[in-house]
């Protein structure tokens, strides 16, 4: 199956704080946005794990997402903020977010629980 991307809202907030500018989460062009309780970039610890999303869907976290220039573009205006990619490159080795594979298909709705599977 094709990979999907996952990005945490805590990471969006931390990046906005770090570069001292507003960010639209859509700049990271993820398929799924999640709220994790462990803070920014905590999703990095999920590589190699499986997550259940909602009642049925299961994904396997494959790898961290290498970022490109696209994240510097505001999705509404096209305005470029190159400091985002520079900061991620400097602090995270150019990675932010995750790639995952769908193992079990299912509908995922806003607010659905995300469960780490053992």
PDB file of C-alpha atoms in Angstrom:
ATOM      1  CA  UNK A   1       0.000   0.000   0.000  1.00  0.00           C
ATOM      2  CA  UNK A   2       1.054   3.575  -0.504  1.00  0.00           C
ATOM      3  CA  UNK A   3       2.313   5.435   2.532  1.00  0.00           C
ATOM      4  CA  UNK A   4       0.307   8.051   4.364  1.00  0.00           C
ATOM      5  CA  UNK A   5       1.746  10.887   6.398  1.00  0.00           C
ATOM      6  CA  UNK A   6       1.109  11.706  10.041  1.00  0.00           C
ATOM      7  CA  UNK A   7       2.009  14.945  11.800  1.00  0.00           C
ATOM      8  CA  UNK A   8       1.444  16.068  15.379  1.00  0.00           C
ATOM      9  CA  UNK A   9      -0.215  19.352  16.220  1.00  0.00           C
ATOM     10  CA  UNK A  10       2.261  19.714  19.102  1.00  0.00           C
ATOM     11  CA  UNK A  11       5.107  19.696  16.581  1.00  0.00           C
ATOM     12  CA  UNK A  12       3.350  22.390  14.520  1.00  0.00           C
ATOM     13  CA  UNK A  13       2.989  24.539  17.653  1.00  0.00           C
ATOM     14  CA  UNK A  14       6.619  23.995  18.678  1.00  0.00           C
ATOM     15  CA  UNK A  15       7.919  24.883  15.227  1.00  0.00           C
ATOM     16  CA  UNK A  16       5.826  28.070  15.192  1.00  0.00           C
ATOM     17  CA  UNK A  17       7.241  28.971  18.599  1.00  0.00           C
ATOM     18  CA  UNK A  18      10.804  28.177  17.521  1.00  0.00           C
ATOM     19  CA  UNK A  19      10.695  30.354  14.411  1.00  0.00           C
ATOM     20  CA  UNK A  20       8.579  32.999  16.178  1.00  0.00           C
ATOM     21  CA  UNK A  21       5.949  33.054  13.439  1.00  0.00           C
ATOM     22  CA  UNK A  22       2.500  31.630  12.804  1.00  0.00           C
ATOM     23  CA  UNK A  23       2.240  28.339  10.931  1.00  0.00           C
ATOM     24  CA  UNK A  24      -0.732  26.727   9.260  1.00  0.00           C
ATOM     25  CA  UNK A  25      -0.662  22.984   9.970  1.00  0.00           C
ATOM     26  CA  UNK A  26      -1.630  22.371   6.339  1.00  0.00           C
ATOM     27  CA  UNK A  27       1.867  23.500   5.308  1.00  0.00           C
ATOM     28  CA  UNK A  28       3.071  20.042   6.317  1.00  0.00           C
ATOM     29  CA  UNK A  29       0.612  18.411   3.902  1.00  0.00           C
ATOM     30  CA  UNK A  30      -0.101  15.409   6.119  1.00  0.00           C
ATOM     31  CA  UNK A  31      -2.929  12.954   5.605  1.00  0.00           C
ATOM     32  CA  UNK A  32      -3.537  12.788   9.353  1.00  0.00           C
ATOM     33  CA  UNK A  33      -2.910  15.290  12.132  1.00  0.00           C
ATOM     34  CA  UNK A  34      -2.773  13.996  15.694  1.00  0.00           C
ATOM     35  CA  UNK A  35      -2.675  15.331  19.220  1.00  0.00           C
ATOM     36  CA  UNK A  36      -0.030  13.497  21.244  1.00  0.00           C
ATOM     37  CA  UNK A  37       0.343  14.066  24.970  1.00  0.00           C
ATOM     38  CA  UNK A  38       4.126  13.684  25.011  1.00  0.00           C
ATOM     39  CA  UNK A  39       4.892  16.953  23.233  1.00  0.00           C
ATOM     40  CA  UNK A  40       6.567  18.090  20.038  1.00  0.00           C
ATOM     41  CA  UNK A  41       8.461  15.538  17.975  1.00  0.00           C
ATOM     42  CA  UNK A  42       7.352  12.727  20.309  1.00  0.00           C
ATOM     43  CA  UNK A  43       6.013  11.004  17.205  1.00  0.00           C
ATOM     44  CA  UNK A  44       9.626  10.191  16.303  1.00  0.00           C
ATOM     45  CA  UNK A  45       9.522   7.474  18.982  1.00  0.00           C
ATOM     46  CA  UNK A  46       6.733   5.694  17.103  1.00  0.00           C
ATOM     47  CA  UNK A  47       8.893   4.499  14.179  1.00  0.00           C
ATOM     48  CA  UNK A  48       8.538   0.719  13.989  1.00  0.00           C
ATOM     49  CA  UNK A  49       5.274   0.732  15.990  1.00  0.00           C
ATOM     50  CA  UNK A  50       1.664   0.055  15.015  1.00  0.00           C
ATOM     51  CA  UNK A  51      -1.210   2.395  15.854  1.00  0.00           C
ATOM     52  CA  UNK A  52      -4.933   1.773  15.889  1.00  0.00           C
ATOM     53  CA  UNK A  53      -6.936   4.785  14.722  1.00  0.00           C
ATOM     54  CA  UNK A  54     -10.549   4.896  15.796  1.00  0.00           C
ATOM     55  CA  UNK A  55     -12.466   1.632  15.909  1.00  0.00           C
ATOM     56  CA  UNK A  56     -10.786  -0.290  13.128  1.00  0.00           C
ATOM     57  CA  UNK A  57      -7.947   1.291  11.126  1.00  0.00           C
ATOM     58  CA  UNK A  58      -4.392   0.146  11.879  1.00  0.00           C
ATOM     59  CA  UNK A  59      -1.219   1.718  10.527  1.00  0.00           C
ATOM     60  CA  UNK A  60       2.448   0.759  10.778  1.00  0.00           C
ATOM     61  CA  UNK A  61       4.842   3.660  11.294  1.00  0.00           C
ATOM     62  CA  UNK A  62       7.580   3.153   8.711  1.00  0.00           C
ATOM     63  CA  UNK A  63       9.932   6.101   8.999  1.00  0.00           C
ATOM     64  CA  UNK A  64      10.369   9.770   9.707  1.00  0.00           C
ATOM     65  CA  UNK A  65       9.309  12.083   6.895  1.00  0.00           C
ATOM     66  CA  UNK A  66      12.149  13.886   5.068  1.00  0.00           C
ATOM     67  CA  UNK A  67      10.933  17.401   4.345  1.00  0.00           C
ATOM     68  CA  UNK A  68      11.318  19.523   1.223  1.00  0.00           C
ATOM     69  CA  UNK A  69      10.693  23.116   0.193  1.00  0.00           C
ATOM     70  CA  UNK A  70       6.913  22.580  -0.016  1.00  0.00           C
ATOM     71  CA  UNK A  71       6.525  23.054   3.755  1.00  0.00           C
ATOM     72  CA  UNK A  72       7.816  26.602   3.432  1.00  0.00           C
ATOM     73  CA  UNK A  73       4.791  27.656   1.345  1.00  0.00           C
ATOM     74  CA  UNK A  74       1.658  29.022   3.001  1.00  0.00           C
ATOM     75  CA  UNK A  75      -1.287  26.970   1.658  1.00  0.00           C
ATOM     76  CA  UNK A  76      -3.507  30.051   1.338  1.00  0.00           C
ATOM     77  CA  UNK A  77      -1.158  32.720   0.014  1.00  0.00           C
ATOM     78  CA  UNK A  78       1.837  30.859  -1.399  1.00  0.00           C
ATOM     79  CA  UNK A  79       4.050  33.100   0.749  1.00  0.00           C
ATOM     80  CA  UNK A  80       7.382  31.425   1.419  1.00  0.00           C
ATOM     81  CA  UNK A  81       8.885  31.081   4.894  1.00  0.00           C
ATOM     82  CA  UNK A  82      12.266  29.417   4.282  1.00  0.00           C
ATOM     83  CA  UNK A  83      13.147  29.619   7.990  1.00  0.00           C
ATOM     84  CA  UNK A  84      10.853  26.629   8.628  1.00  0.00           C
ATOM     85  CA  UNK A  85      12.928  24.231   6.535  1.00  0.00           C
ATOM     86  CA  UNK A  86      16.197  25.756   7.761  1.00  0.00           C
ATOM     87  CA  UNK A  87      15.110  25.218  11.372  1.00  0.00           C
ATOM     88  CA  UNK A  88      13.963  21.621  10.758  1.00  0.00           C
ATOM     89  CA  UNK A  89      17.193  20.873   8.926  1.00  0.00           C
ATOM     90  CA  UNK A  90      19.306  22.321  11.741  1.00  0.00           C
ATOM     91  CA  UNK A  91      17.405  20.750  14.650  1.00  0.00           C
ATOM     92  CA  UNK A  92      15.864  17.561  13.217  1.00  0.00           C
ATOM     93  CA  UNK A  93      18.146  16.537  10.369  1.00  0.00           C
ATOM     94  CA  UNK A  94      15.470  17.707   7.881  1.00  0.00           C
ATOM     95  CA  UNK A  95      12.837  15.271   9.240  1.00  0.00           C
ATOM     96  CA  UNK A  96       9.409  16.204  10.612  1.00  0.00           C
ATOM     97  CA  UNK A  97       6.388  13.931  10.792  1.00  0.00           C
ATOM     98  CA  UNK A  98       6.037  10.280   9.876  1.00  0.00           C
ATOM     99  CA  UNK A  99       5.293   7.967   6.979  1.00  0.00           C
ATOM    100  CA  UNK A 100       2.993   5.046   7.700  1.00  0.00           C
ATOM    101  CA  UNK A 101       1.459   2.112   5.842  1.00  0.00           C
ATOM    102  CA  UNK A 102      -2.185   1.184   6.185  1.00  0.00           C
ATOM    103  CA  UNK A 103      -2.477  -2.364   7.533  1.00  0.00           C
ATOM    104  CA  UNK A 104      -6.229  -2.397   8.205  1.00  0.00           C
ATOM    105  CA  UNK A 105      -8.520   0.016   6.393  1.00  0.00           C
ATOM    106  CA  UNK A 106     -11.175   1.905   8.306  1.00  0.00           C
ATOM    107  CA  UNK A 107     -12.849   5.260   8.642  1.00  0.00           C
ATOM    108  CA  UNK A 108     -10.973   7.767  10.799  1.00  0.00           C
ATOM    109  CA  UNK A 109     -12.844  10.789  12.132  1.00  0.00           C
ATOM    110  CA  UNK A 110     -11.622  13.918  13.936  1.00  0.00           C
ATOM    111  CA  UNK A 111     -11.274  13.170  17.625  1.00  0.00           C
ATOM    112  CA  UNK A 112     -10.918   9.398  17.204  1.00  0.00           C
ATOM    113  CA  UNK A 113      -8.650   7.689  19.708  1.00  0.00           C
ATOM    114  CA  UNK A 114      -5.128   6.695  18.694  1.00  0.00           C
ATOM    115  CA  UNK A 115      -3.915   3.559  20.472  1.00  0.00           C
ATOM    116  CA  UNK A 116      -0.384   2.179  20.477  1.00  0.00           C
ATOM    117  CA  UNK A 117      -0.544  -1.553  19.744  1.00  0.00           C
ATOM    118  CA  UNK A 118       1.943  -3.896  21.400  1.00  0.00           C
TER     119      UNK A 118
END
